[in-house]
């Protein structure tokens, strides 16, 4: 099957050549699997995406869900597609057999679900949230909570949400006002308003399980007073049957630029006395539980951004190959036939830039997935801890880098199409609108940059930074041994030195106590850091391509040539940008910090 | 009147302090005008924009024009707003008194119309095209053509289009197929299909005047065989009354991502024997006439991009001042009240970046307008020629720089709004969608970059390049005398040297005959060149601010502080980016040129 969703050749390169997921099968958890079972999952996902997800993507965008004051209406294709999806069992793919799962590695499961996001990110939004919700209940819920909610969430009978944001607080969770007071039978009564709750209401499932952040009366102020509650739309009886309607109501749908098929809702909890909720884990520790879901969601957002960029790139590539227009600068004879626009160097530039961003972005996210697997199944405790440490520092990068650069790729995909790309006849404008959400939700760029520089880089005396730069330098060492990648090894080594110096210059300010100045230009630090990491990811790909190209089939030679070209592009056109960024950072430029409201 | 459309203080700064439009009044053409009459025009435009253009902008986007197979339907507010606009006489503002005009300088007229574009770029699209169309007929039409079409076009009774693009040719005008054969009474019969014709059909005017590029049977191949025709929707009798319906039909409307209120059409000419057209000027010289309209349209596109970015910035600024959220890194006490987000450094960064782009972009475009005025009314032939030369080399920059960087500003305006910015409750998402058109129409980025490097930089032994860099170095000399701007003068001087060296390295390749390599990375050259020019425009603003700040009122001191801050931002954060770009260019990097189709 050759779709314009994702490149299967690239996906297999990432899984089997770059991240060696087959080695995971040595672990007992994955011992039933092998390359054939992995490929079968990818096949299933691609077919499902092409047959049931892609066909209604444009329609769902044009005919977005509506609310008549009682119920949410949606085109029927969404539910039909999800029914097909549940039948594959993919929703529970990474879970244990006794939960109905397949014990599939995250790396493979996320690759498979990428086909579905590429085909229709709005429809895929629903099960994505359900899956993340189930993971929190599985990790922190009581046995009773797990019994009531886990099976229906993992089979699609129920769906889940994460209900964090409130109108007056936004990203500042410290300021949420939703309150909880103890009620009957161990429940709490929840009262408050939530906003931007994705999949917060619909008729796609029997029930909706909200994971709600709220403060128990008398809790400490700030984030240390936040607790986590399960608040179902319908109460669930002990035998699993649905009980009364809970006091949660849909105040309205939010109309968005893109991602229109995933409802975004304003929810009122407790307008009639209080919505019944079950406390998850201990009181006041809700944010730490929710961070599990948020971290997963952040990787999901980065992957979504990469995937939207990726499929847009493949659409642009197809268009560039098929569309004749103009001639080469050196062959302007008007009587000669027009050439395909892929022959124009500037079109090649735009396609290479997209390729570098989306293949780099996807590889980065799947590296994150591989770390998720290693966190659980690496052989030694030390290796598992090392994977966690790397994942901690990379999470803000995985969330942000694709959100920025694969959105830019989505824009270039439009540009390759010219005027046609601006029309709703081609999917690239929708992909661009969908992708514009990603730098915003699950923590904006600014929030991610504060997390990276203010927390992750500085924690444990820079242990995580040392860990990731150590990995980078290992790759530099390997690349130095290969003629084709020596140039890049040298560039990356210099970039590491530059970033280390920059980090030291900033850390000195932090140690000196001027936290506002230390963090002033953190967004730029995130950009430089991200480019270095993605350059590293590209160098790893370049090394494999350089090693294998000589003895490869003609088709694979082309593929590896493409990898080397994109690697070259990234190292020559992109990575050097961090020099200037690091200069601004090291100079502690106060232009933004010192700008006054009155001067705007 | 304080609207969020444009900053009146900034507009007056540009007009009176930076470009000294009052000096134009020394010329006889503008001798009836003074600062008061100019300001009265700006007042009128702003009031018109707020009262009649802004209120239906969101509605027009949501309820875009439709075609029922016979007629185009549109919300009535468009026609009502345009009626108000015509009553102000602004459509003919720059024309002579005997044409019903006001003899207003372009610089002022374009400033005034900017309010209308900021309020509702879709509605403003119609008169913008009519005005540009009228200018072509005025410049190249026969007396009879002028008598028939000019007055109705300049009063809004008729509207105009530019009908260049065809499905099989796109930007490659050399390949248009629309044909013309001599018919009765000096007319030609036109047959062919045009696509993406903005304002190509509607019921907003009595008649629509298409300016159509077509090839007369037997014409030379390529662009040297293109002629220009006036093809009205309804024929016009000698007494000015409307005659029969011409053989032009609407094949369909194109549905776009943004700019939804300006119809984009597919037009069929001559399905029933041939549409009657009047030849403009001489046969086969049509493209040179059309370039007048295209150059005007290119400046218009750049200005539109700057304006959309500008109003988005003001919306973001307002939001950032009003929205409380979070606390400073050094004051995280959860019991303290939240601060306005404008106090967060990263929000200030995003606002400063927008300010630098949109105020820089607007100043660049108004400099172009001032050159248009100087072309006609500068005292000596030499000065008029100098203005033309500068305008020639700057046109691709004026078109492209705002299209790229003010679109990015539109994106940042969304980002400042957070989740709210992604909803259709706030105008910034619409402004972003509208602005995405600008890098495409009137010649894409790639086309502009070939025009800049391949034609404008190289023409007359680099005369235009010398001219603009000469202007830049004059400003460097001035800035060197002022303590506050010395740092920037030095940076700009280095940038000039870098660009000169880069240009020489490229020119050597051109002279050597390898045109494909010479032009391979032209898009990057356009970016570097554009940043240098905008840095210069910022330095000119910085000089004035630095000179005036000491003796200014408190309010003006704030304004000048803002100018100096944005200038500083541009010089420290933006201009240095060209170093890396010029390195790639000077290295003649062949990565894009050598990339093969099979390797993608």
Tab-separated table of N, CA, C and O in Angstrom, chain B residues 321-399:
chain	number	residue	atom	x	y	z
B	321	UNK	N	-2.271	42.939	27.876
B	321	UNK	CA	-2.440	43.913	28.967
B	321	UNK	C	-3.608	43.550	29.872
B	321	UNK	O	-3.599	43.846	31.055
B	322	UNK	N	-4.621	42.905	29.295
B	322	UNK	CA	-5.858	42.675	30.040
B	322	UNK	C	-5.907	41.309	30.733
B	322	UNK	O	-6.682	41.118	31.665
B	323	UNK	N	-5.107	40.385	30.272
B	323	UNK	CA	-5.217	39.001	30.740
B	323	UNK	C	-4.280	38.718	31.903
B	323	UNK	O	-3.053	38.712	31.732
B	324	UNK	N	-4.824	38.472	33.103
B	324	UNK	CA	-3.945	38.092	34.203
B	324	UNK	C	-3.662	36.593	34.155
B	324	UNK	O	-4.564	35.797	33.917
B	325	UNK	N	-2.447	36.236	34.341
B	325	UNK	CA	-2.107	34.806	34.427
B	325	UNK	C	-0.684	34.590	34.915
B	325	UNK	O	0.270	35.128	34.344
B	326	UNK	N	-0.536	33.797	35.937
B	326	UNK	CA	0.793	33.419	36.417
B	326	UNK	C	1.509	34.534	37.163
B	326	UNK	O	0.948	35.599	37.432
B	327	UNK	N	2.755	34.252	37.504
B	327	UNK	CA	3.590	35.170	38.281
B	327	UNK	C	5.009	35.168	37.743
B	327	UNK	O	5.365	34.308	36.948
B	328	UNK	N	5.796	36.138	38.183
B	328	UNK	CA	7.197	36.186	37.751
B	328	UNK	C	7.967	34.992	38.320
B	328	UNK	O	7.636	34.521	39.412
B	329	UNK	N	9.020	34.568	37.630
B	329	UNK	CA	9.818	33.450	38.159
B	329	UNK	C	10.329	33.734	39.570
B	329	UNK	O	10.441	32.816	40.375
B	330	UNK	N	10.601	35.003	39.870
B	330	UNK	CA	11.136	35.322	41.189
B	330	UNK	C	10.059	35.647	42.218
B	330	UNK	O	10.379	36.045	43.322
B	331	UNK	N	8.780	35.498	41.838
B	331	UNK	CA	7.739	35.844	42.818
B	331	UNK	C	6.591	34.863	42.770
B	331	UNK	O	5.467	35.219	42.470
B	332	UNK	N	6.897	33.613	43.045
B	332	UNK	CA	5.924	32.560	42.785
B	332	UNK	C	4.944	32.285	43.929
B	332	UNK	O	4.324	31.237	43.984
B	333	UNK	N	4.798	33.214	44.853
B	333	UNK	CA	3.857	33.019	45.966
B	333	UNK	C	2.434	32.890	45.430
B	333	UNK	O	1.875	33.808	44.860
B	334	UNK	N	1.848	31.713	45.672
B	334	UNK	CA	0.526	31.425	45.108
B	334	UNK	C	-0.556	32.299	45.724
B	334	UNK	O	-1.659	32.397	45.190
B	335	UNK	N	-0.269	32.943	46.844
B	335	UNK	CA	-1.269	33.822	47.446
B	335	UNK	C	-1.254	35.222	46.858
B	335	UNK	O	-2.175	35.996	47.075
B	336	UNK	N	-0.178	35.553	46.136
B	336	UNK	CA	-0.120	36.877	45.498
B	336	UNK	C	-1.024	36.864	44.268
B	336	UNK	O	-1.278	35.816	43.692
B	337	UNK	N	-1.529	38.036	43.885
B	337	UNK	CA	-2.399	38.060	42.700
B	337	UNK	C	-1.609	37.731	41.436
B	337	UNK	O	-0.386	37.927	41.390
B	338	UNK	N	-2.308	37.225	40.420
B	338	UNK	CA	-1.653	36.949	39.146
B	338	UNK	C	-1.296	38.280	38.466
B	338	UNK	O	-1.947	39.289	38.688
B	339	UNK	N	-0.270	38.260	37.640
B	339	UNK	CA	0.126	39.476	36.909
B	339	UNK	C	-0.459	39.413	35.492
B	339	UNK	O	-0.822	38.343	35.007
B	340	UNK	N	-0.540	40.578	34.849
B	340	UNK	CA	-0.930	40.589	33.435
B	340	UNK	C	0.164	39.886	32.645
B	340	UNK	O	1.354	40.051	32.940
B	341	UNK	N	-0.234	39.156	31.617
B	341	UNK	CA	0.794	38.373	30.923
B	341	UNK	C	1.815	39.240	30.208
B	341	UNK	O	2.901	38.771	29.881
B	342	UNK	N	1.506	40.516	29.993
B	342	UNK	CA	2.500	41.396	29.369
B	342	UNK	C	3.725	41.542	30.266
B	342	UNK	O	4.792	41.964	29.812
B	343	UNK	N	3.602	41.165	31.532
B	343	UNK	CA	4.768	41.238	32.413
B	343	UNK	C	5.711	40.039	32.261
B	343	UNK	O	6.824	40.061	32.772
B	344	UNK	N	5.261	38.989	31.577
B	344	UNK	CA	6.146	37.837	31.367
B	344	UNK	C	7.121	38.139	30.227
B	344	UNK	O	6.718	38.577	29.151
B	345	UNK	N	8.393	37.880	30.470
B	345	UNK	CA	9.406	38.259	29.477
B	345	UNK	C	9.174	37.575	28.138
B	345	UNK	O	9.374	38.182	27.090
B	346	UNK	N	8.727	36.332	28.172
B	346	UNK	CA	8.538	35.662	26.886
B	346	UNK	C	7.366	36.262	26.109
B	346	UNK	O	7.374	36.255	24.881
B	347	UNK	N	6.383	36.779	26.810
B	347	UNK	CA	5.284	37.475	26.119
B	347	UNK	C	5.817	38.793	25.547
B	347	UNK	O	5.500	39.167	24.415
B	348	UNK	N	6.640	39.478	26.322
B	348	UNK	CA	7.262	40.707	25.810
B	348	UNK	C	8.112	40.407	24.572
B	348	UNK	O	8.122	41.169	23.608
B	349	UNK	N	8.818	39.291	24.617
B	349	UNK	CA	9.602	38.883	23.441
B	349	UNK	C	8.698	38.732	22.219
B	349	UNK	O	9.004	39.248	21.137
B	350	UNK	N	7.564	38.060	22.399
B	350	UNK	CA	6.684	37.836	21.254
B	350	UNK	C	6.082	39.154	20.756
B	350	UNK	O	5.898	39.340	19.552
B	351	UNK	N	5.800	40.045	21.692
B	351	UNK	CA	5.243	41.344	21.282
B	351	UNK	C	6.310	42.208	20.609
B	351	UNK	O	6.043	42.887	19.621
B	352	UNK	N	7.520	42.161	21.138
B	352	UNK	CA	8.612	42.931	20.522
B	352	UNK	C	8.915	42.405	19.119
B	352	UNK	O	9.168	43.179	18.190
B	353	UNK	N	8.907	41.088	18.986
B	353	UNK	CA	9.163	40.498	17.668
B	353	UNK	C	8.089	40.949	16.677
B	353	UNK	O	8.383	41.289	15.525
B	354	UNK	N	6.843	40.963	17.138
B	354	UNK	CA	5.758	41.435	16.275
B	354	UNK	C	5.948	42.908	15.938
B	354	UNK	O	5.806	43.314	14.783
B	355	UNK	N	6.251	43.691	16.970
B	355	UNK	CA	6.430	45.139	16.760
B	355	UNK	C	7.541	45.398	15.736
B	355	UNK	O	7.385	46.209	14.821
B	356	UNK	N	8.647	44.693	15.908
B	356	UNK	CA	9.778	44.884	14.994
B	356	UNK	C	9.380	44.517	13.564
B	356	UNK	O	9.756	45.191	12.601
B	357	UNK	N	8.584	43.461	13.413
B	357	UNK	CA	8.202	43.022	12.070
B	357	UNK	C	7.149	43.935	11.455
B	357	UNK	O	7.257	44.314	10.290
B	358	UNK	N	6.139	44.265	12.220
B	358	UNK	CA	5.014	44.975	11.600
B	358	UNK	C	5.296	46.462	11.437
B	358	UNK	O	4.931	47.051	10.413
B	359	UNK	N	5.968	47.070	12.406
B	359	UNK	CA	6.311	48.481	12.224
B	359	UNK	C	7.418	48.611	11.183
B	359	UNK	O	7.420	49.541	10.379
B	360	UNK	N	8.340	47.659	11.193
B	360	UNK	CA	9.385	47.651	10.159
B	360	UNK	C	8.792	47.406	8.787
B	360	UNK	O	9.150	48.068	7.806
B	361	UNK	N	7.864	46.463	8.710
B	361	UNK	CA	7.225	46.134	7.430
B	361	UNK	C	6.396	47.287	6.892
B	361	UNK	O	6.452	47.609	5.698
B	362	UNK	N	5.638	47.932	7.774
B	362	UNK	CA	4.827	49.069	7.331
B	362	UNK	C	5.726	50.209	6.848
B	362	UNK	O	5.475	50.827	5.806
B	363	UNK	N	6.786	50.463	7.604
B	363	UNK	CA	7.710	51.538	7.203
B	363	UNK	C	8.340	51.223	5.847
B	363	UNK	O	8.465	52.108	4.987
B	364	UNK	N	8.702	49.970	5.638
B	364	UNK	CA	9.278	49.566	4.351
B	364	UNK	C	8.290	49.835	3.208
B	364	UNK	O	8.673	50.379	2.162
B	365	UNK	N	7.043	49.458	3.409
B	365	UNK	CA	6.047	49.631	2.343
B	365	UNK	C	5.758	51.103	2.093
B	365	UNK	O	5.589	51.525	0.941
B	366	UNK	N	5.711	51.895	3.152
B	366	UNK	CA	5.456	53.318	2.943
B	366	UNK	C	6.675	54.006	2.320
B	366	UNK	O	6.538	54.996	1.604
B	367	UNK	N	7.842	53.463	2.567
B	367	UNK	CA	9.014	53.960	1.832
B	367	UNK	C	8.826	53.688	0.346
B	367	UNK	O	9.103	54.560	-0.500
B	368	UNK	N	8.311	52.512	0.019
B	368	UNK	CA	7.995	52.210	-1.381
B	368	UNK	C	6.990	53.195	-1.949
B	368	UNK	O	7.120	53.670	-3.083
B	369	UNK	N	5.978	53.530	-1.140
B	369	UNK	CA	4.962	54.488	-1.598
B	369	UNK	C	5.592	55.863	-1.826
B	369	UNK	O	5.302	56.549	-2.808
B	370	UNK	N	6.482	56.230	-0.914
B	370	UNK	CA	7.163	57.515	-1.064
B	370	UNK	C	7.987	57.520	-2.365
B	370	UNK	O	8.047	58.531	-3.074
B	371	UNK	N	8.613	56.415	-2.694
B	371	UNK	CA	9.362	56.336	-3.956
B	371	UNK	C	8.416	56.463	-5.155
B	371	UNK	O	8.774	57.067	-6.167
B	372	UNK	N	7.212	55.888	-5.039
B	372	UNK	CA	6.219	56.051	-6.107
B	372	UNK	C	5.886	57.527	-6.297
B	372	UNK	O	5.727	58.007	-7.425
B	373	UNK	N	5.775	58.247	-5.187
B	373	UNK	CA	5.526	59.689	-5.286
B	373	UNK	C	6.723	60.411	-5.907
B	373	UNK	O	6.567	61.251	-6.787
B	374	UNK	N	7.914	60.047	-5.451
B	374	UNK	CA	9.119	60.719	-5.946
B	374	UNK	C	9.354	60.446	-7.432
B	374	UNK	O	9.867	61.307	-8.146
B	375	UNK	N	8.990	59.264	-7.847
B	375	UNK	CA	9.103	58.917	-9.270
B	375	UNK	C	8.390	59.929	-10.159
B	375	UNK	O	8.791	60.173	-11.294
B	376	UNK	N	7.289	60.454	-9.645
B	376	UNK	CA	6.472	61.379	-10.443
B	376	UNK	C	6.821	62.820	-10.150
B	376	UNK	O	6.849	63.656	-11.043
B	377	UNK	N	7.113	63.119	-8.903
B	377	UNK	CA	7.130	64.534	-8.531
B	377	UNK	C	8.452	65.045	-7.961
B	377	UNK	O	8.515	66.196	-7.533
B	378	UNK	N	9.484	64.200	-7.927
B	378	UNK	CA	10.760	64.741	-7.429
B	378	UNK	C	11.218	65.843	-8.376
B	378	UNK	O	10.903	65.830	-9.562
B	379	UNK	N	11.990	66.768	-7.835
B	379	UNK	CA	12.302	67.982	-8.604
B	379	UNK	C	13.045	67.716	-9.897
B	379	UNK	O	12.675	68.190	-10.961
B	380	UNK	N	14.131	66.962	-9.829
B	380	UNK	CA	14.955	66.787	-11.030
B	380	UNK	C	14.705	65.423	-11.667
B	380	UNK	O	14.285	64.476	-10.998
B	381	UNK	N	14.975	65.360	-12.939
B	381	UNK	CA	14.911	64.098	-13.682
B	381	UNK	C	15.792	63.049	-12.982
B	381	UNK	O	15.420	61.885	-12.854
B	382	UNK	N	16.954	63.493	-12.521
B	382	UNK	CA	17.894	62.587	-11.853
B	382	UNK	C	17.284	61.974	-10.590
B	382	UNK	O	17.384	60.767	-10.347
B	383	UNK	N	16.634	62.810	-9.811
B	383	UNK	CA	16.003	62.306	-8.580
B	383	UNK	C	14.863	61.348	-8.903
B	383	UNK	O	14.660	60.358	-8.209
B	384	UNK	N	14.119	61.682	-9.960
B	384	UNK	CA	13.005	60.807	-10.329
B	384	UNK	C	13.530	59.443	-10.781
B	384	UNK	O	12.993	58.406	-10.415
B	385	UNK	N	14.617	59.481	-11.545
B	385	UNK	CA	15.218	58.214	-11.986
B	385	UNK	C	15.786	57.426	-10.813
B	385	UNK	O	15.699	56.195	-10.766
B	386	UNK	N	16.363	58.148	-9.888
B	386	UNK	CA	16.932	57.481	-8.710
B	386	UNK	C	15.825	56.772	-7.921
B	386	UNK	O	15.997	55.641	-7.437
B	387	UNK	N	14.680	57.434	-7.821
B	387	UNK	CA	13.556	56.822	-7.103
B	387	UNK	C	13.095	55.558	-7.816
B	387	UNK	O	12.835	54.534	-7.183
B	388	UNK	N	13.021	55.624	-9.151
B	388	UNK	CA	12.595	54.446	-9.922
B	388	UNK	C	13.544	53.280	-9.724
B	388	UNK	O	13.123	52.128	-9.591
B	389	UNK	N	14.828	53.601	-9.723
B	389	UNK	CA	15.836	52.551	-9.589
B	389	UNK	C	15.723	51.865	-8.221
B	389	UNK	O	15.757	50.635	-8.126
B	390	UNK	N	15.568	52.661	-7.181
B	390	UNK	CA	15.409	52.089	-5.836
B	390	UNK	C	14.138	51.242	-5.770
B	390	UNK	O	14.127	50.156	-5.184
B	391	UNK	N	13.088	51.747	-6.381
B	391	UNK	CA	11.820	51.021	-6.331
B	391	UNK	C	11.930	49.692	-7.059
B	391	UNK	O	11.373	48.681	-6.610
B	392	UNK	N	12.672	49.699	-8.153
B	392	UNK	CA	12.815	48.449	-8.915
B	392	UNK	C	13.454	47.356	-8.070
B	392	UNK	O	12.983	46.222	-8.034
B	393	UNK	N	14.531	47.687	-7.406
B	393	UNK	CA	15.218	46.641	-6.631
B	393	UNK	C	14.475	46.319	-5.335
B	393	UNK	O	14.554	45.192	-4.831
B	394	UNK	N	13.720	47.287	-4.832
B	394	UNK	CA	13.025	47.025	-3.564
B	394	UNK	C	11.679	46.325	-3.736
B	394	UNK	O	11.165	45.740	-2.780
B	395	UNK	N	11.109	46.363	-4.942
B	395	UNK	CA	9.770	45.774	-5.109
B	395	UNK	C	9.702	44.306	-4.656
B	395	UNK	O	8.798	43.941	-3.887
B	396	UNK	N	10.629	43.436	-5.071
B	396	UNK	CA	10.533	42.052	-4.566
B	396	UNK	C	10.693	41.951	-3.050
B	396	UNK	O	10.127	41.046	-2.421
B	397	UNK	N	11.464	42.875	-2.468
B	397	UNK	CA	11.633	42.866	-1.003
B	397	UNK	C	10.359	43.347	-0.313
B	397	UNK	O	9.901	42.760	0.676
B	398	UNK	N	9.777	44.405	-0.862
B	398	UNK	CA	8.540	44.950	-0.285
B	398	UNK	C	7.424	43.909	-0.373
B	398	UNK	O	6.592	43.790	0.513
B	399	UNK	N	7.408	43.155	-1.450
B	399	UNK	CA	6.397	42.107	-1.596
B	399	UNK	C	6.652	40.963	-0.610
B	399	UNK	O	5.723	40.421	-0.021
